[in-house]
Coordinates of C-alpha atoms (C1' of nucleotides) in Angstrom, one line a residue:
Chain S
M989 CA 209.7 176.5 30.4
A990 CA 213.3 176.6 31.2
A991 CA 213.9 173.2 29.9
Q992 CA 216.7 174.0 27.6
A993 CA 220.3 174.6 28.7
S994 CA 221.3 171.0 28.9
G995 CA 221.5 169.5 25.7
Y996 CA 220.3 166.1 27.4
I997 CA 216.4 167.3 27.8
V998 CA 214.1 164.1 27.1
Q999 CA 211.2 166.2 25.6
P1000 CA 208.4 163.5 26.5
V1001 CA 209.6 163.6 30.0
S1002 CA 210.0 167.4 30.3
K1003 CA 206.6 167.9 28.9
A1004 CA 204.7 165.2 30.9
L1005 CA 206.4 167.1 34.0
R1006 CA 204.8 170.3 32.9
V1007 CA 201.2 168.5 32.6
L1008 CA 201.8 166.9 36.1
V1009 CA 202.9 170.5 37.6
H1010 CA 199.8 172.0 35.9
V1011 CA 197.4 169.5 37.6
A1012 CA 199.1 169.6 40.8
E1013 CA 199.1 173.2 40.9
K1014 CA 195.3 173.6 40.5
G1015 CA 193.6 172.3 44.0
H1016 CA 190.7 170.4 42.1
G1017 CA 190.1 168.2 39.2
V1018 CA 191.0 169.4 35.8
P1019 CA 189.6 168.1 32.6
L1020 CA 191.9 167.1 29.5
A1021 CA 190.9 169.9 27.6
E1022 CA 191.6 172.8 29.8
I1023 CA 195.1 171.1 30.6
A1024 CA 195.9 170.8 27.0
A1025 CA 194.8 174.6 26.4
D1026 CA 197.0 175.7 29.4
V1027 CA 200.0 173.6 28.6
R1028 CA 199.8 174.6 25.0
L1029 CA 200.3 170.9 23.8
P1030 CA 197.9 168.8 21.4
K1031 CA 195.1 167.2 23.1
T1032 CA 196.4 163.9 21.9
T1033 CA 199.8 164.2 23.5
V1034 CA 198.2 165.4 26.7
F1035 CA 195.9 162.3 26.8
R1036 CA 198.8 159.9 26.4
Y1037 CA 200.8 161.7 29.4
L1038 CA 197.7 161.8 31.4
Q1039 CA 197.3 158.2 30.8
T1040 CA 200.9 157.4 31.7
L1041 CA 200.9 159.6 35.1
V1042 CA 197.6 157.9 36.0
A1043 CA 199.0 154.4 35.5
A1044 CA 202.1 155.2 37.6
E1045 CA 199.4 156.8 40.1
F1046 CA 201.0 160.1 40.3
L1047 CA 197.6 161.2 39.2
H1048 CA 194.1 160.0 39.8
H1049 CA 191.6 160.0 37.1
D1050 CA 187.8 160.1 38.2
M1051 CA 185.9 158.5 35.5
E1052 CA 182.6 160.3 36.8
S1053 CA 183.7 163.8 35.4
D1054 CA 186.7 162.8 33.6
H1055 CA 188.8 164.9 35.9
Y1056 CA 192.5 164.5 36.7
S1057 CA 193.7 165.4 40.1
V1058 CA 196.7 164.4 42.1
G1059 CA 197.1 160.6 43.0
H1060 CA 198.3 158.5 45.9
R1061 CA 201.7 157.7 44.9
F1062 CA 202.6 161.5 44.6
R1063 CA 201.2 162.0 48.0
A1064 CA 203.2 159.2 49.3
L1065 CA 206.2 160.5 48.0
A1066 CA 205.6 163.9 49.2
R1067 CA 204.6 162.8 52.6
A1068 CA 208.0 160.7 53.1
D1069 CA 210.1 163.7 51.8
T1070 CA 208.4 166.2 54.3
S1071 CA 208.4 163.7 57.3
L1072 CA 212.1 163.2 56.5
Q1073 CA 212.8 166.9 56.4
R1074 CA 210.9 167.5 59.5
L1075 CA 212.9 164.8 61.2
R1076 CA 216.3 166.1 60.4
N1077 CA 214.9 169.7 61.6
L1078 CA 213.6 168.4 64.8
A1079 CA 216.9 165.9 65.2
L1080 CA 219.7 168.3 64.6
P1081 CA 219.4 170.2 67.9
E1082 CA 219.2 167.3 69.9
M1083 CA 222.0 165.9 68.4
A1084 CA 224.1 168.8 68.6
E1085 CA 223.2 168.8 72.4
L1086 CA 224.2 165.2 72.8
R1087 CA 227.5 165.6 71.0
R1088 CA 228.3 168.6 73.3
A1089 CA 227.5 166.6 76.2
F1090 CA 229.3 163.4 75.4
N1091 CA 232.0 164.4 72.6
E1092 CA 230.9 161.4 70.7
T1093 CA 229.6 160.6 67.5
I1094 CA 225.9 161.0 67.0
N1095 CA 223.9 159.3 64.2
L1096 CA 220.5 159.6 63.0
G1097 CA 219.3 156.9 60.7
I1098 CA 216.1 155.2 59.0
M1099 CA 215.5 152.0 57.8
V1100 CA 215.0 151.4 54.2
D1101 CA 214.4 148.2 52.7
G1102 CA 215.9 146.0 55.4
H1103 CA 218.8 148.2 56.0
I1104 CA 219.8 151.1 58.3
V1105 CA 220.9 154.4 56.1
Y1106 CA 222.6 157.3 57.8
I1107 CA 220.7 160.3 57.1
D1108 CA 222.7 162.8 59.6
M1109 CA 225.7 162.7 61.7
M1110 CA 227.6 164.9 64.0
E1111 CA 231.2 163.9 64.8
S1112 CA 233.0 163.7 68.0
S1113 CA 236.4 165.9 68.2
H1114 CA 238.4 163.0 69.3
A1115 CA 241.3 161.9 67.1
L1116 CA 240.0 158.4 67.2
R1117 CA 236.2 158.6 66.7
M1118 CA 233.7 156.4 64.7
Q1119 CA 233.0 157.7 61.3
T1120 CA 230.2 156.8 59.0
R1121 CA 229.2 158.9 55.9
I1122 CA 225.7 160.0 55.6
G1123 CA 224.0 157.8 52.8
D1124 CA 225.9 154.8 53.8
R1125 CA 224.3 151.7 54.9
D1126 CA 224.8 149.1 57.6
P1127 CA 222.7 145.9 58.4
V1128 CA 220.1 146.1 60.8
H1129 CA 221.2 143.3 63.3
S1130 CA 224.6 144.5 63.7
T1131 CA 223.9 148.3 64.6
S1132 CA 222.2 149.6 67.5
L1133 CA 220.0 151.8 65.4
G1134 CA 218.9 148.9 63.6
K1135 CA 218.2 146.9 66.9
A1136 CA 216.3 149.8 68.2
M1137 CA 214.2 150.2 65.5
L1138 CA 213.7 146.4 65.0
A1139 CA 212.4 146.0 68.5
F1140 CA 209.7 148.3 68.3
L1141 CA 208.5 147.2 64.9
P1142 CA 205.3 145.3 65.1
E1143 CA 205.8 141.6 65.7
A1144 CA 205.4 140.4 62.0
E1145 CA 207.9 142.8 60.4
C1146 CA 210.3 142.4 63.0
A1147 CA 210.3 138.6 62.8
A1148 CA 210.6 138.8 58.7
L1149 CA 213.7 140.9 59.1
V1150 CA 215.3 138.6 61.5
R1151 CA 214.4 135.6 59.7
R1152 CA 216.7 136.5 56.9
S1153 CA 220.2 135.1 57.0
L1154 CA 222.3 137.5 59.3
R1155 CA 225.7 137.9 58.0
A1156 CA 228.6 138.5 60.4
R1157 CA 230.5 141.9 60.2
T1158 CA 232.7 140.9 63.0
A1159 CA 233.3 138.1 65.1
R1160 CA 231.0 139.2 67.5
T1161 CA 228.3 140.2 65.4
V1162 CA 225.3 138.1 66.6
I1163 CA 223.9 135.9 64.0
D1164 CA 221.9 133.6 66.0
Q1165 CA 218.2 134.4 65.8
P1166 CA 217.3 133.3 69.3
T1167 CA 219.8 135.6 70.9
L1168 CA 218.9 138.1 68.9
L1169 CA 215.4 138.0 69.6
R1170 CA 216.3 137.9 73.3
Q1171 CA 218.4 141.2 72.9
L1172 CA 215.3 142.7 71.1
A1173 CA 213.1 141.9 74.1
K1174 CA 215.4 143.5 76.3
T1175 CA 215.9 146.4 74.2
R1176 CA 211.9 147.0 74.5
R1177 CA 212.3 146.6 78.2
L1178 CA 215.2 149.2 78.5
G1179 CA 213.9 151.5 75.8
Y1180 CA 217.2 151.7 74.0
A1181 CA 219.8 149.0 72.1
I1182 CA 223.5 148.3 72.8
E1183 CA 225.9 146.8 70.4
I1184 CA 229.6 146.2 71.4
G1185 CA 231.9 145.4 68.5
E1186 CA 229.2 143.9 66.5
N1187 CA 229.4 146.2 63.6
E1188 CA 232.8 147.4 63.6
D1189 CA 235.9 146.1 66.0
G1190 CA 236.5 147.9 69.1
A1191 CA 233.8 150.5 68.5
M1192 CA 230.1 150.2 70.5
C1193 CA 227.2 151.9 70.0
I1194 CA 223.9 153.0 72.0
G1195 CA 220.6 153.5 70.1
A1196 CA 217.1 154.9 70.9
P1197 CA 214.1 154.7 68.6
I1198 CA 212.1 157.7 67.4
L1199 CA 208.3 156.8 67.3
D1200 CA 205.8 158.3 65.7
G1201 CA 201.9 158.7 66.8
T1202 CA 201.1 155.1 66.2
G1203 CA 204.0 153.6 68.1
R1204 CA 205.9 152.9 64.9
P1205 CA 209.7 153.4 64.7
L1206 CA 210.6 156.2 62.0
A1207 CA 214.2 156.5 62.8
A1208 CA 216.6 156.2 65.7
L1209 CA 219.3 158.0 67.0
S1210 CA 222.8 156.6 68.2
L1211 CA 225.9 157.4 70.1
S1212 CA 229.1 155.7 68.8
A1213 CA 232.4 155.5 70.5
P1214 CA 235.5 153.4 70.9
E1215 CA 234.7 150.5 73.2
K1216 CA 237.4 151.8 75.8
R1217 CA 236.1 155.3 76.2
L1218 CA 232.6 154.2 77.2
T1219 CA 232.8 153.3 80.7
R1220 CA 229.8 151.7 82.2
T1221 CA 228.5 154.9 84.0
V1222 CA 229.1 157.1 81.1
A1223 CA 227.2 154.6 78.8
A1224 CA 224.4 154.6 81.4
T1225 CA 224.1 158.5 81.4
A1226 CA 224.5 158.4 77.7
A1227 CA 221.5 156.0 76.9
A1228 CA 219.3 157.8 79.5
A1229 CA 220.2 161.1 77.4
L1230 CA 219.6 159.4 74.1
C1231 CA 216.1 158.1 75.1
D1232 CA 215.2 161.4 76.5
A1233 CA 216.3 163.0 73.3
A1234 CA 214.3 160.4 71.1
R1235 CA 211.3 160.8 73.2
R1236 CA 211.3 164.5 72.7
I1237 CA 211.5 164.1 68.8
S1238 CA 209.0 161.4 69.1
V1239 CA 206.2 163.7 70.8
R1240 CA 206.9 166.1 68.2
F1241 CA 205.6 163.5 65.8
G1242 CA 202.5 162.7 67.8
A1243 CA 203.7 160.1 70.4
P1244 CA 202.1 160.0 73.7
A1245 CA 203.9 162.5 75.8
G1246 CA 204.3 160.0 78.8
Chain P
M809 CA 206.1 147.7 36.5
A810 CA 202.4 148.0 36.2
A811 CA 202.9 150.4 33.1
Q812 CA 200.8 148.2 30.6
A813 CA 197.1 148.0 30.8
S814 CA 196.4 151.0 28.7
G815 CA 198.2 150.9 25.3
Y816 CA 198.7 154.6 25.8
I817 CA 201.8 154.5 28.0
V818 CA 204.6 156.8 27.0
Q819 CA 207.9 154.9 27.8
P820 CA 210.3 157.8 28.7
V821 CA 207.8 159.4 30.9
S822 CA 206.8 156.1 32.5
K823 CA 210.4 155.2 32.9
A824 CA 211.5 158.7 34.2
L825 CA 209.1 158.5 36.8
R826 CA 210.5 155.1 38.0
V827 CA 213.8 157.1 38.2
L828 CA 212.0 159.9 40.2
V829 CA 210.0 157.4 42.4
H830 CA 213.5 155.8 43.0
V831 CA 215.3 158.8 44.1
A832 CA 212.4 160.2 46.3
E833 CA 212.2 156.9 48.1
K834 CA 215.6 156.9 49.3
G835 CA 215.8 159.7 52.0
H836 CA 219.5 160.7 51.0
G837 CA 221.3 161.7 47.8
V838 CA 222.0 158.9 45.3
P839 CA 224.5 158.5 42.7
L840 CA 223.7 157.9 39.0
A841 CA 225.2 154.5 39.0
E842 CA 223.2 153.3 41.9
I843 CA 220.0 154.5 40.4
A844 CA 220.8 153.1 37.1
A845 CA 221.5 149.7 38.8
D846 CA 218.4 149.6 40.9
V847 CA 215.9 150.7 38.0
R848 CA 217.6 148.3 35.7
L849 CA 218.0 151.0 33.0
P850 CA 221.0 151.8 31.0
K851 CA 223.4 154.3 32.4
T852 CA 222.9 156.7 29.7
T853 CA 219.4 156.8 29.8
V854 CA 218.9 157.3 33.6
F855 CA 221.6 160.2 32.9
R856 CA 219.1 161.9 30.5
Y857 CA 216.2 161.3 32.5
L858 CA 218.0 162.9 35.6
Q859 CA 218.9 165.7 33.7
T860 CA 215.5 166.5 32.5
L861 CA 214.3 166.0 36.0
V862 CA 216.8 168.4 37.3
A863 CA 216.1 171.0 34.8
A864 CA 212.4 170.8 35.7
E865 CA 213.8 171.1 39.6
F866 CA 211.8 168.1 40.4
L867 CA 215.4 167.0 41.5
H868 CA 218.2 168.4 42.9
H869 CA 222.0 167.7 41.5
D870 CA 224.7 168.2 44.3
M871 CA 227.8 169.0 42.2
E872 CA 230.0 168.0 44.9
S873 CA 229.2 164.6 45.2
D874 CA 227.1 164.3 42.1
H875 CA 224.3 162.8 44.3
Y876 CA 220.8 163.5 43.1
S877 CA 218.0 164.3 45.7
V878 CA 214.6 165.5 45.7
G879 CA 214.3 169.0 44.5
H880 CA 212.3 172.2 45.7
R881 CA 209.8 172.1 42.8
F882 CA 208.4 168.7 43.9
R883 CA 208.5 169.9 47.6
A884 CA 206.6 172.7 46.5
L885 CA 203.9 171.0 44.5
A886 CA 203.9 168.6 47.4
R887 CA 203.3 171.4 50.3
A888 CA 200.6 172.9 48.1
D889 CA 198.6 169.7 47.9
T890 CA 198.8 168.6 51.4
S891 CA 198.0 171.9 53.0
L892 CA 194.8 171.7 50.5
Q893 CA 193.8 168.4 51.8
R894 CA 194.2 169.7 55.2
L895 CA 192.4 172.6 54.3
R896 CA 189.3 170.5 52.9
N897 CA 189.4 168.2 55.9
L898 CA 189.3 171.1 58.7
A899 CA 186.7 173.1 56.4
L900 CA 184.3 170.6 55.9
P901 CA 182.8 170.2 59.5
E902 CA 182.8 173.9 59.7
M903 CA 180.9 174.2 56.4
A904 CA 178.5 171.7 57.5
E905 CA 177.6 173.4 60.7
L906 CA 177.1 176.7 58.8
R907 CA 174.9 175.3 56.3
R908 CA 172.9 173.8 59.1
A909 CA 172.6 176.8 60.8
F910 CA 171.6 179.1 58.2
N911 CA 170.3 176.5 55.6
E912 CA 172.3 178.7 52.8
T913 CA 175.0 177.7 50.5
I914 CA 178.3 177.7 51.8
N915 CA 181.8 177.7 49.6
L916 CA 185.5 177.4 50.2
G917 CA 187.7 178.9 47.7
I918 CA 191.4 179.4 47.2
M919 CA 192.9 182.0 44.9
V920 CA 195.1 180.6 41.8
D921 CA 196.8 183.1 39.4
G922 CA 194.4 185.9 40.2
H923 CA 191.0 184.0 40.1
I924 CA 189.0 182.6 42.8
V925 CA 188.5 178.9 42.2
Y926 CA 185.9 176.9 44.4
I927 CA 187.1 174.1 45.9
D928 CA 184.5 172.7 48.0
M929 CA 180.6 173.8 48.6
M930 CA 177.4 172.6 50.7
E931 CA 174.2 173.8 49.0
S932 CA 171.3 175.2 50.7
S933 CA 168.2 173.2 50.7
H934 CA 166.0 175.9 49.3
A935 CA 164.7 175.7 45.9
L936 CA 165.9 179.0 45.1
R937 CA 169.7 178.8 46.1
M938 CA 173.1 180.0 44.8
Q939 CA 175.0 177.4 43.0
T940 CA 178.8 177.1 41.9
R941 CA 180.4 174.1 40.8
I942 CA 183.5 172.9 42.3
G943 CA 186.5 174.0 40.0
D944 CA 184.6 177.0 38.8
R945 CA 186.4 180.1 38.7
D946 CA 185.2 183.9 39.4
P947 CA 187.1 187.3 39.4
V948 CA 188.6 188.3 42.7
H949 CA 186.9 191.6 42.7
S950 CA 183.3 190.5 42.3
T951 CA 183.2 187.8 45.0
S952 CA 183.1 188.1 48.8
L953 CA 185.9 185.3 48.7
G954 CA 188.1 187.3 46.7
K955 CA 187.7 190.5 48.7
A956 CA 188.2 188.8 51.9
M957 CA 191.7 187.2 50.6
L958 CA 192.7 190.4 48.9
A959 CA 192.1 192.3 52.0
F960 CA 194.5 190.3 53.8
L961 CA 197.1 190.0 51.2
P962 CA 200.4 192.0 51.6
E963 CA 200.1 195.4 50.3
A964 CA 202.1 195.0 47.4
E965 CA 200.4 191.7 46.1
C966 CA 197.0 193.3 46.8
A967 CA 197.9 196.4 45.0
A968 CA 198.9 194.4 41.8
L969 CA 196.0 192.6 41.5
V970 CA 193.6 195.6 42.0
R971 CA 195.6 197.4 39.5
R972 CA 194.4 194.9 36.9
S973 CA 191.7 196.2 34.6
L974 CA 188.5 195.1 36.5
R975 CA 185.6 193.4 34.3
A976 CA 182.1 194.3 35.2
R977 CA 180.2 190.9 35.7
T978 CA 176.6 193.0 36.7
A979 CA 175.6 196.3 36.9
R980 CA 176.7 196.5 40.5
T981 CA 180.2 195.3 39.9
V982 CA 182.6 197.7 41.4
I983 CA 185.1 198.3 38.7
D984 CA 186.7 201.6 40.2
Q985 CA 189.9 201.2 42.1
P986 CA 189.7 203.5 44.8
T987 CA 186.0 202.3 45.5
L988 CA 187.5 198.8 45.8
L989 CA 190.3 200.0 48.0
R990 CA 188.2 201.3 50.3
Q991 CA 186.0 198.4 50.6
L992 CA 189.1 196.4 51.3
A993 CA 190.1 198.6 53.9
K994 CA 186.7 198.3 55.6
T995 CA 187.0 194.4 55.1
R996 CA 190.3 194.5 56.9
R997 CA 188.8 196.3 60.0
L998 CA 185.4 194.0 60.2
G999 CA 187.4 190.8 59.4
Y1000 CA 184.9 190.0 56.7
A1001 CA 183.9 191.0 53.2
I1002 CA 180.4 191.4 51.8
E1003 CA 179.3 191.7 48.2
I1004 CA 175.7 192.4 46.9
G1005 CA 174.7 191.5 43.5
E1006 CA 178.2 192.4 42.2
N1007 CA 178.9 189.0 40.8
E1008 CA 175.4 187.8 40.1
D1009 CA 172.2 189.6 40.0
G1010 CA 170.0 189.0 42.8
A1011 CA 172.5 187.2 44.8
M1012 CA 174.9 188.2 48.0
C1013 CA 177.7 187.0 49.7
I1014 CA 179.6 187.2 52.7
G1015 CA 183.3 185.9 53.0
A1016 CA 185.8 185.5 55.6
P1017 CA 189.5 184.6 55.2
I1018 CA 191.5 181.6 56.5
L1019 CA 194.8 182.7 57.4
D1020 CA 198.0 180.6 58.3
G1021 CA 200.6 181.4 60.5
T1022 CA 202.3 184.1 58.8
G1023 CA 199.0 185.9 58.4
R1024 CA 198.6 185.2 54.6
P1025 CA 195.3 184.2 53.4
L1026 CA 195.4 180.7 51.8
A1027 CA 191.6 180.5 51.5
A1028 CA 188.2 182.1 52.3
L1029 CA 184.9 180.8 53.4
S1030 CA 181.4 182.4 52.1
L1031 CA 178.1 182.2 52.7
S1032 CA 175.8 183.0 49.5
A1033 CA 172.1 183.6 49.3
P1034 CA 169.5 185.3 47.5
E1035 CA 169.7 189.1 48.4
K1036 CA 166.2 189.2 49.5
R1037 CA 166.5 186.3 52.1
L1038 CA 169.7 188.0 54.0
T1039 CA 168.1 190.6 56.2
R1040 CA 170.2 192.9 58.1
T1041 CA 170.2 190.9 61.2
V1042 CA 170.7 187.5 59.7
A1043 CA 173.7 188.7 57.6
A1044 CA 175.3 189.9 60.9
T1045 CA 174.9 186.7 62.8
A1046 CA 176.0 185.0 59.7
A1047 CA 179.0 187.1 59.4
A1048 CA 180.0 186.5 62.6
A1049 CA 179.7 182.6 62.4
L1050 CA 181.8 182.8 59.2
C1051 CA 184.4 184.6 61.0
D1052 CA 184.6 182.3 63.9
A1053 CA 184.7 179.2 61.7
A1054 CA 187.4 180.7 59.7
R1055 CA 189.4 181.8 62.6
R1056 CA 189.0 178.4 63.9
I1057 CA 190.4 176.8 61.0
S1058 CA 192.8 179.5 60.9
V1059 CA 194.3 178.6 64.2
R1060 CA 194.9 175.0 63.1
F1061 CA 197.3 176.3 60.4
G1062 CA 199.1 178.3 63.1
A1063 CA 197.7 181.6 63.2
P1064 CA 197.7 183.4 66.5
A1065 CA 194.6 182.3 68.7
G1066 CA 193.8 185.7 69.8
Chain X
dC1071 C1' 254.3 161.7 38.8
dT1072 C1' 251.8 157.5 36.3
dG1073 C1' 248.5 153.9 36.2
dT1074 C1' 244.2 152.0 37.4
dC1075 C1' 240.0 151.9 39.0
dG1076 C1' 235.3 154.0 39.1
dT1077 C1' 232.8 157.3 38.5
dA1078 C1' 230.2 160.9 35.2
dT1079 C1' 230.0 162.7 30.2
dT1080 C1' 229.8 162.6 25.3
dC1081 C1' 229.3 160.8 20.4
dC1082 C1' 227.0 158.6 17.2
dG1083 C1' 224.4 155.8 13.8
dC1084 C1' 220.0 152.9 14.0
dG1085 C1' 215.3 152.0 14.1
dT1086 C1' 211.6 152.4 17.6
dC1087 C1' 208.0 154.9 19.0
dG1088 C1' 206.2 159.2 20.0
dC1089 C1' 203.7 162.4 17.4
dG1090 C1' 199.6 165.2 16.3
dA1091 C1' 196.1 166.0 12.3
dA1092 C1' 192.1 164.1 11.3
dA1093 C1' 188.5 160.8 12.0
dC1094 C1' 185.4 158.8 15.7
dA1095 C1' 182.4 158.4 19.4
dA1096 C1' 179.6 160.0 23.4
dG1097 C1' 177.3 163.7 25.9
dC1098 C1' 174.7 167.6 26.5
dA1099 C1' 172.9 171.5 25.3
dT1100 C1' 169.6 174.3 22.2
Chain G
dA211 C1' 167.4 166.3 15.4
dT212 C1' 171.5 169.3 14.9
dG213 C1' 175.2 171.6 16.5
dC214 C1' 178.1 171.9 20.0
dT215 C1' 181.5 170.1 23.2
dT216 C1' 184.1 166.8 25.3
dG217 C1' 187.4 162.2 25.4
dT218 C1' 189.2 158.5 22.5
dT219 C1' 191.0 155.7 18.5
dT220 C1' 193.6 155.5 14.3
dC221 C1' 197.7 155.7 11.2
dG222 C1' 201.5 156.8 8.7
dC223 C1' 205.7 159.8 8.9
dG224 C1' 210.1 161.0 10.5
dA225 C1' 212.2 163.3 14.5
dC226 C1' 214.3 161.7 18.4
dG227 C1' 215.1 158.7 22.2
dC228 C1' 218.2 154.7 22.5
dG229 C1' 222.1 152.5 24.5
dG230 C1' 226.9 150.7 23.1
dA231 C1' 231.0 152.2 23.2
dA232 C1' 234.5 155.8 23.3
dT233 C1' 235.9 159.6 26.3
dA234 C1' 237.1 162.6 30.2
dC235 C1' 237.3 163.2 35.0
dG236 C1' 239.0 162.4 39.7
dA237 C1' 240.5 159.6 43.6
dC238 C1' 243.5 156.9 45.3
dA239 C1' 247.7 153.7 45.2
dG240 C1' 252.4 152.8 44.6

DNA sequence: CTGTCGTATTCCGCGTCGCGAAACAAGCAT
DNA sequence: ATGCTTGTTTCGCGACGCGGAATACGACAG
């Protein structure tokens, strides 16, 4: 194992990972003895690592046969990661096309524990342009991305998020719950969300949700621009284009094509 | 953390996994400080875990921004696991149908470091039947599963595996390399492999490869039965059925339908 | 250029806790 | 029964992981 190099290697961790890799690489359940032999570590040690990995649900222990195999925590993480990978790949060309068509900043974001985080972005070439950095977070209720996802979340989850205290980012941020719910209903009807100066003074934003096969929003696309530049008619065509793009991505995730 | 219960939890491992989970759950790169704060562990400790996780390539460290994100080792494991999951799901109904049609033992196997390992199996109801256990391994060159996969492997890899010293399992095991290569050429032509008493005396086996979108074999299906019971004509129809089943699974993995 | 953050690293001495041989238990063959 | 094989538990030694504090680096402001 190439576990040296940096002097800051924590042996237990390093060795436990070797065990994890070994179990994951075989497709089937493996017994303790075999693992210990293959990884060249004392049975006792491997035993402890396995217990720990099982407790963390990275591995699964089948009591019947005393075999170890990959656990659901590991699978869940993997799935989350690959779906993100996939999302980026599918979204990037659509975003490029949107940027080309409108020359405004296009964002791709997901929701993580009640916040919007930007996972990709293409900037407009205007000197005056909206800027967010990948990895940044914004509140759900003050962004078009957030509203677009909120609107298509299952009733209960949406309600829970709206019920939290809503912080005002600007003078125009809507912090009144009934008002927000009304906007969400409208978003559901139109298929896209709008936000004007609610997150950043002078900026506005249009967002459309990307849904998976079950109808759950897993991300959203948005176009953001200075309020002045987005005339009513441009905004309308942009909204349509965003919805089209978002829908094309959605179908690749199993959403109904209609 | 539900890391108690069993008294055999290794703290460094347990805590490092928490760090891993945390990084993987956010879709984007995370800086050390944020991780440390979120996981409620001292910066120094988290730092060491990160170093270790990066060394094992479970995480990736972007030197530019000093951000940590999931690494390719993790991705590779995840991919391997999910494709196996998928394989089982797709193969099971096909296997059930084959078992029903011929009432012989049907095996599903993959190749792992130069051996065939059985990852699923459905038994015939005959008293005299072939039996392997899930997780068992057999040589590549003495099984129809192995030959089926070998034949469709890229030239170089196939050659490397054939070049190894071939151990004889029975009197009829082919250990002569030219002979084996000739059989593989035939397998490529027919689309399936045959083995008669080469792995187990009195047993014979027909195997067909499951290919992915790139044409690489990722598994194989086989039917195994006592040599006596498989007449020439039954063998022929079984081979055709196996190939059909294998092909149906292959297309689900992106292989050309033709 | 100089100070002041806010990061990521490095140092280092303390004492925890992970280690692994060996003893134990539980199956499953012969 | 008796030998195997497996997983589990015990226990005392001392390596090594720990984390506070000190340092280095870099970004930004004045």
